[in-house]
Coordinates of C-alpha atoms in Angstrom, one line a residue:
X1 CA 74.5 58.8 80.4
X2 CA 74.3 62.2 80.2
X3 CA 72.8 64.0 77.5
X4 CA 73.1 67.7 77.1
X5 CA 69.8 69.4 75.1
X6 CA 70.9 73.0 73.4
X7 CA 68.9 75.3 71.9
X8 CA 70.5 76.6 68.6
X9 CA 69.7 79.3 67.3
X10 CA 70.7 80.4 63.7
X11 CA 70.2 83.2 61.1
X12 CA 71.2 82.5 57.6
X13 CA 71.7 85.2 54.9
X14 CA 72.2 84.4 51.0
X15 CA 72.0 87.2 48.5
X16 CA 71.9 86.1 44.9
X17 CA 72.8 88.7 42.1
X18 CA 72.7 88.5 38.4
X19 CA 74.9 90.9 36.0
X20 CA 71.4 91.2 33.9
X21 CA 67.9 90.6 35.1
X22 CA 67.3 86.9 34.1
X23 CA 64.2 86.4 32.1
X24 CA 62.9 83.8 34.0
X25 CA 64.6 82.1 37.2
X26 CA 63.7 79.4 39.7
X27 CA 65.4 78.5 42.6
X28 CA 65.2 75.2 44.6
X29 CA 66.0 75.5 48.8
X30 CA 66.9 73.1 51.0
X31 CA 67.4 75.1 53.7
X32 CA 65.1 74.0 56.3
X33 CA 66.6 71.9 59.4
X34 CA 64.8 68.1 59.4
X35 CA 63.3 67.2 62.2
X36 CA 64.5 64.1 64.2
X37 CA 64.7 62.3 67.0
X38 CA 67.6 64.8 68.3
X39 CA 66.7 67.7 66.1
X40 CA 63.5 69.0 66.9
X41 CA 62.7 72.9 65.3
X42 CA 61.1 75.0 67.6
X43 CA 60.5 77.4 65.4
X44 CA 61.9 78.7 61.3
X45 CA 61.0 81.3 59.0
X46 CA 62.2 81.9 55.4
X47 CA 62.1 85.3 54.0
X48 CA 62.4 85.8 50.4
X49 CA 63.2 89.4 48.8
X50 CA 63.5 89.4 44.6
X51 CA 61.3 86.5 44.3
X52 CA 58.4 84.5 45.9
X53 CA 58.0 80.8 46.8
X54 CA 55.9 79.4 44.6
X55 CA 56.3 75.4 46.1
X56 CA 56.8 73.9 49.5
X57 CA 57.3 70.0 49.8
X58 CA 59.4 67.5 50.7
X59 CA 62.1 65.7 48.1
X60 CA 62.4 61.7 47.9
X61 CA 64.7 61.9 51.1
X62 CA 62.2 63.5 53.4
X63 CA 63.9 66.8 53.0
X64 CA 62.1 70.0 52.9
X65 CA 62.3 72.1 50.0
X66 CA 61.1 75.2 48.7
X67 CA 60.8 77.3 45.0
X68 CA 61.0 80.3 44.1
X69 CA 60.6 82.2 41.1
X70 CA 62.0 85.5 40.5
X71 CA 60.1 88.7 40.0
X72 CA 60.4 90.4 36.6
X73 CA 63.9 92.5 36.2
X74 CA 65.4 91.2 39.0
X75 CA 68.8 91.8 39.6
X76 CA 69.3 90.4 43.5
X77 CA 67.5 87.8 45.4
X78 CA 68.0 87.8 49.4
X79 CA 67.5 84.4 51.1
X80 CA 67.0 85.1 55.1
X81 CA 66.4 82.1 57.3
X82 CA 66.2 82.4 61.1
X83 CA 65.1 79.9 63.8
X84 CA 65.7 78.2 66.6
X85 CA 66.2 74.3 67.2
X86 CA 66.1 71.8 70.4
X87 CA 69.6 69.3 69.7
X88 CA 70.6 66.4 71.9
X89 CA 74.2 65.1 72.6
X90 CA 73.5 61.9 71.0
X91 CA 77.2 60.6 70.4
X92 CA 76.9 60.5 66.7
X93 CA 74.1 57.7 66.8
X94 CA 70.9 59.5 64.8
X95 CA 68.9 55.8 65.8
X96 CA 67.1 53.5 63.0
X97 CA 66.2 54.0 59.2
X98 CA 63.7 57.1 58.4
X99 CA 64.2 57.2 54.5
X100 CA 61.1 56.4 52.2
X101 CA 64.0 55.2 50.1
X102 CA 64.9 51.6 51.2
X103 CA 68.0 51.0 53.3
X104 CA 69.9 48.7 50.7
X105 CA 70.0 51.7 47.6
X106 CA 72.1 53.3 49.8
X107 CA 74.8 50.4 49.6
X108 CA 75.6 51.6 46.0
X109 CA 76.8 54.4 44.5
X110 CA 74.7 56.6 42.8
X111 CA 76.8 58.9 40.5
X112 CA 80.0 60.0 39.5
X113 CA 80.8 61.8 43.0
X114 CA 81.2 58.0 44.8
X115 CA 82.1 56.1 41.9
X116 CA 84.9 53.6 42.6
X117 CA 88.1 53.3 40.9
X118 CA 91.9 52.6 41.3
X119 CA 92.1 54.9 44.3
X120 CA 89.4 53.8 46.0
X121 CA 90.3 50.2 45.6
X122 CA 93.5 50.9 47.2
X123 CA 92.6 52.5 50.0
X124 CA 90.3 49.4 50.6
X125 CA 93.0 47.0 50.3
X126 CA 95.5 49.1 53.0
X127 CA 92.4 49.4 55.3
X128 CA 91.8 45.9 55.2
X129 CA 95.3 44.3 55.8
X130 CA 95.1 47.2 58.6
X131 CA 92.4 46.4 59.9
X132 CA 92.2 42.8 60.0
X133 CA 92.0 42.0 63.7
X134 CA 89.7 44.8 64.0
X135 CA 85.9 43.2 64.5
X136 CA 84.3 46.5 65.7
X137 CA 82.2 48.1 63.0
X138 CA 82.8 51.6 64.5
X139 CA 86.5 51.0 64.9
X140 CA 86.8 50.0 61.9
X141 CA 85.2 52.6 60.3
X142 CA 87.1 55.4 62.4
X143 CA 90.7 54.2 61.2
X144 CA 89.0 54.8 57.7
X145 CA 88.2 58.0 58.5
X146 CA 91.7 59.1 59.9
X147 CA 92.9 57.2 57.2
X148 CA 90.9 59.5 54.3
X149 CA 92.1 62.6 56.0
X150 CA 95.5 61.7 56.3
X151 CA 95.5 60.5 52.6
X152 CA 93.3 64.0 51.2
X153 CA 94.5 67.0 53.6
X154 CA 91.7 69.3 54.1
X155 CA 92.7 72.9 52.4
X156 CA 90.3 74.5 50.4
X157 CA 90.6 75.6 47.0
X158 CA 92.3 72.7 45.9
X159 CA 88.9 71.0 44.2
X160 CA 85.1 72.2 43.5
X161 CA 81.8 71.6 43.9
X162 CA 82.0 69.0 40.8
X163 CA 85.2 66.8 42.2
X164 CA 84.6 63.1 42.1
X165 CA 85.8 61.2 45.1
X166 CA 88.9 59.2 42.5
X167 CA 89.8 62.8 41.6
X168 CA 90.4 64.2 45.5
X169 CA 92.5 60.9 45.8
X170 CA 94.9 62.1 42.7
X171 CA 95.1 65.6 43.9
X172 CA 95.4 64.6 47.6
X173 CA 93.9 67.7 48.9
X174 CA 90.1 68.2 49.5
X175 CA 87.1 69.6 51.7
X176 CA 84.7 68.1 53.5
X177 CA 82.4 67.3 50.8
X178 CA 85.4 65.1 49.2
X179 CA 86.0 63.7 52.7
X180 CA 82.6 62.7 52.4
X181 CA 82.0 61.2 48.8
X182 CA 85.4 58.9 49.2
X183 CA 84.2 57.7 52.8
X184 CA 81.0 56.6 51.5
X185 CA 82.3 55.3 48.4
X186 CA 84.9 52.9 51.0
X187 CA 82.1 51.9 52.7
X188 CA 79.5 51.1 50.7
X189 CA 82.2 48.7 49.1
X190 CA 82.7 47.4 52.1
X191 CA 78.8 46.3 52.3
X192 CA 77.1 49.3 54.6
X193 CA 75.0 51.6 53.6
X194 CA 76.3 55.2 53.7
X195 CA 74.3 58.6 53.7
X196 CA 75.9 62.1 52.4
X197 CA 74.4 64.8 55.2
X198 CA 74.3 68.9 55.2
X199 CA 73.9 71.0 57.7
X200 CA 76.6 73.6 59.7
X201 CA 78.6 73.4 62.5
X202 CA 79.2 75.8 65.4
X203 CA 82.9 76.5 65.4
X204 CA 84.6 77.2 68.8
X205 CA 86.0 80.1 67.7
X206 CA 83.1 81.9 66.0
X207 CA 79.5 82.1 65.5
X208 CA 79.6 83.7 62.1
X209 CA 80.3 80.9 58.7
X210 CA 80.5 81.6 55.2
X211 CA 79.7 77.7 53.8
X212 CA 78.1 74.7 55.5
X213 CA 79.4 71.8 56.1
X214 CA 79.1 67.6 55.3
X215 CA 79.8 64.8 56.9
X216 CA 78.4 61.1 56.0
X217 CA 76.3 58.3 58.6
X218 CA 76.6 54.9 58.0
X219 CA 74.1 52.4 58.6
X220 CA 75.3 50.2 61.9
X221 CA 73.6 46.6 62.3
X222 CA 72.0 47.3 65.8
X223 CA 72.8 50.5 66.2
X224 CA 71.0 52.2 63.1
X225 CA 72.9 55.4 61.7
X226 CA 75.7 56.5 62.9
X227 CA 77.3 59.9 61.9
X228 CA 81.2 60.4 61.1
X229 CA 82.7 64.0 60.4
X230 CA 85.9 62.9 58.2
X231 CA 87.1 66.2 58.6
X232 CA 87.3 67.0 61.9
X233 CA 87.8 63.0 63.2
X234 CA 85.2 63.3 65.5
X235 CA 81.2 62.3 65.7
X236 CA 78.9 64.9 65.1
X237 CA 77.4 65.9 68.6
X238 CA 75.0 68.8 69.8
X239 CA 76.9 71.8 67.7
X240 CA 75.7 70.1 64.8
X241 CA 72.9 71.5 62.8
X242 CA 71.4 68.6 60.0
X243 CA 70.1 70.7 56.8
X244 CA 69.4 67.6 54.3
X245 CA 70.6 63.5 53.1
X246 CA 70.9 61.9 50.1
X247 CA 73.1 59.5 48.2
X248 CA 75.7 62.3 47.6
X249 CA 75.8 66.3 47.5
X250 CA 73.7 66.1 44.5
X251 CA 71.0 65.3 46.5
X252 CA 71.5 67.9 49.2
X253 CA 72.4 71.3 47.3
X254 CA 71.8 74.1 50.0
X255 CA 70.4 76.3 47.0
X256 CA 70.4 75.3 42.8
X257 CA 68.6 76.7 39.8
X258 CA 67.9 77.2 36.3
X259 CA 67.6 80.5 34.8
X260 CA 66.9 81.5 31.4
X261 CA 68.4 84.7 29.6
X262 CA 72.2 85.5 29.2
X263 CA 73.6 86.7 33.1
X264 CA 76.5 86.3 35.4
X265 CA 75.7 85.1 38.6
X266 CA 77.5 86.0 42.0
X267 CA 76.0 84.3 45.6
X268 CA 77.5 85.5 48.8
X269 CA 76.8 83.6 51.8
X270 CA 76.4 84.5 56.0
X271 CA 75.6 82.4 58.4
X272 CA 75.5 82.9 62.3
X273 CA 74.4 80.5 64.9
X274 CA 74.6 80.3 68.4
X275 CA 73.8 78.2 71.4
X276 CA 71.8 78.8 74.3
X277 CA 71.4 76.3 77.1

C-alpha cells in the first residue's frame, strides 16, 4: 500500500469585534490540531491580540482548548494560528478507540442536534429494505451517506448553526454539519457508535477558506474508526486537517463565549493552508 505523508501547513485568522467594549468577556478555543496516529503537529502557535489566555487544557474528548479573557475596553480581538502538521493517506481508517469517554456513549444521542424522529426513522426504513443483501459495514454505511446527500442538497444558507438533524430532513437543504448530525443520528440507530469531527479541508481550487468543515467516523468492529465526509461522498484522506470530536458540534465549537455588558458582536473568519510534500 502506498501511503503518501504531507506536510500541511496552515495559518488561521479570526477577528472578533464588539459594537461596545464588553465588560467582561471569555472566549473558549478549540483551535489546536489533535495529535494522532496520522496527524502528528510539528509545530503551532496561537497569537492572541485584545485579550490573553488565561487557561490551556484538554476538554473530556482529549481536545485541546484554550481561554481567553478580554482586556478592559476592548473593542476587537484577533485570533492568529499558524503551524505546520505531518498527515498520512490513511483511507479514512483513523485506527482504534482514543476517547477517555467509553466507546458505547457514543451509540446514543446526546442532544437535540441527533435526536431521532419521523425523518430519521424513515430514512432508516428505505436504507434498510435497500440495503438488505448488503453485509459490508462500510458499504452499507456509504449508500447511507449518498443517500443523506441526495435527500438534504448541500447549499448554504438554508439552515444555522442551531438546526437539528429532523429539521434539515424537512427543509431538505443543509451543510455539512447537518450532513453530519443526521448521519450519526442513522447510525447510532443502527447500533455503531458515531463521532462528530472538526477540522478544514484543502480545496483543489484554493488555499484560502472562510469556515471549517465536519464530517463524522464511525466505530467499525475490527477496523476501529472510520471517517465519512457526507458532503463530499468520499473518505477523508491527507487534505484533511482534524481540529476536535465530540458527540455533536456542541462539543467541537471552533471558538464560543460568554460576555457580559450590552454589545453586538461581528466574527470574520480566514483561513489558508497549504501542502508541501
Amino acid at each position: 500500500d502506498l501511503h503518501l505523508s504531507l506536510r500541511r501547513q496552515r495559518q488561521m485568522c479570526i477577528r472578533d469585534r464588539y459594537s461596545n467594549p464588553p465588560l467582561s468577556a471569555i472566549q473558549k478555543l478549540r483551535l489546536t490540531p489533535r495529535n494522532e496516529k496520522n496527524q502528528k503537529i510539528l509545530n503551532w502557535d496561537i497569537d492572541v491580540k485584545g485579550c490573553s489566555i488565561e487557561l490551556e487544557t484538554f476538554d473530556y474528548h482529549g481536545n485541546k482548548v484554550h481561554l481567553c479573557k478580554t482586556k478592559d475596553e476592548t473593542r476587537e480581538i484577533t485570533i492568529t494560528c499558524s503551524g505546520r502538521l505531518n498527515i498520512n493517506d490513511s483511507k479514512g481508517i483513523v485506527g482504534l478507540h482514543d476517547d477517555k469517554i467509553p466507546l458505547d456513549l457514543f451509540k446514543y444521542s446526546s442532544s437535540n442536534y441527533t435526536k431521532p424522529g419521523s425523518g430519521i426513522k424513515k430514512i432508516l426504513s428505505n436504507i434498510k429494505k435497500e440495503t438488505n443483501k448488503i453485509k459490508s459495514d462500510i458499504e452499507r454505511l456509504n449508500y447511507l451517506s449518498n443517500y443523506i446527500l441526495k435527500l438534504v442538497k448541500y447549499s448554504k444558507g438554508k439552515t444555522s448553526i442551531k438546526t437539528s438533524c429532523e429539521d434539515a430532513i424537512k427543509i431538505g437543504f443543509g451543510v455539512c454539519q447537518d450532513h453530519v448530525h443526521i448521519f450519526l443520528s442513522c447510525v447510532r440507530e443502527l447500533g455503531f457508535p458515531g463521532r462528530y469531527v472538526s477540522g478544514y479541508l484543502m480545496l483543489d481550487d484554493t488555499n484560502i477558506q472562510e469556515a471549517s468543515h465536519a464530517w463524522a467516523e464511525v466505530y467499525i468492529e475490527h477496523l476501529g474508526w472510520v471517517g465519512f465526509d457526507i458532503s463530499n461522498s468520499i473518505s477523508p484522506d491527507n487534505r484533511y486537517v482534524k481540529l476536535a470530536v465530540g458527540f455533536d458540534y456542541s462539543d467541537v465549537i471552533p471558538i464560543s463565549g460568554i460576555r457580559v455588558g450590552d454589545s453586538d458582536e461581528k466574527i470574520n473568519t480566514k483561513i489558508i493552508i497549504e501542502s508541501k510534500q
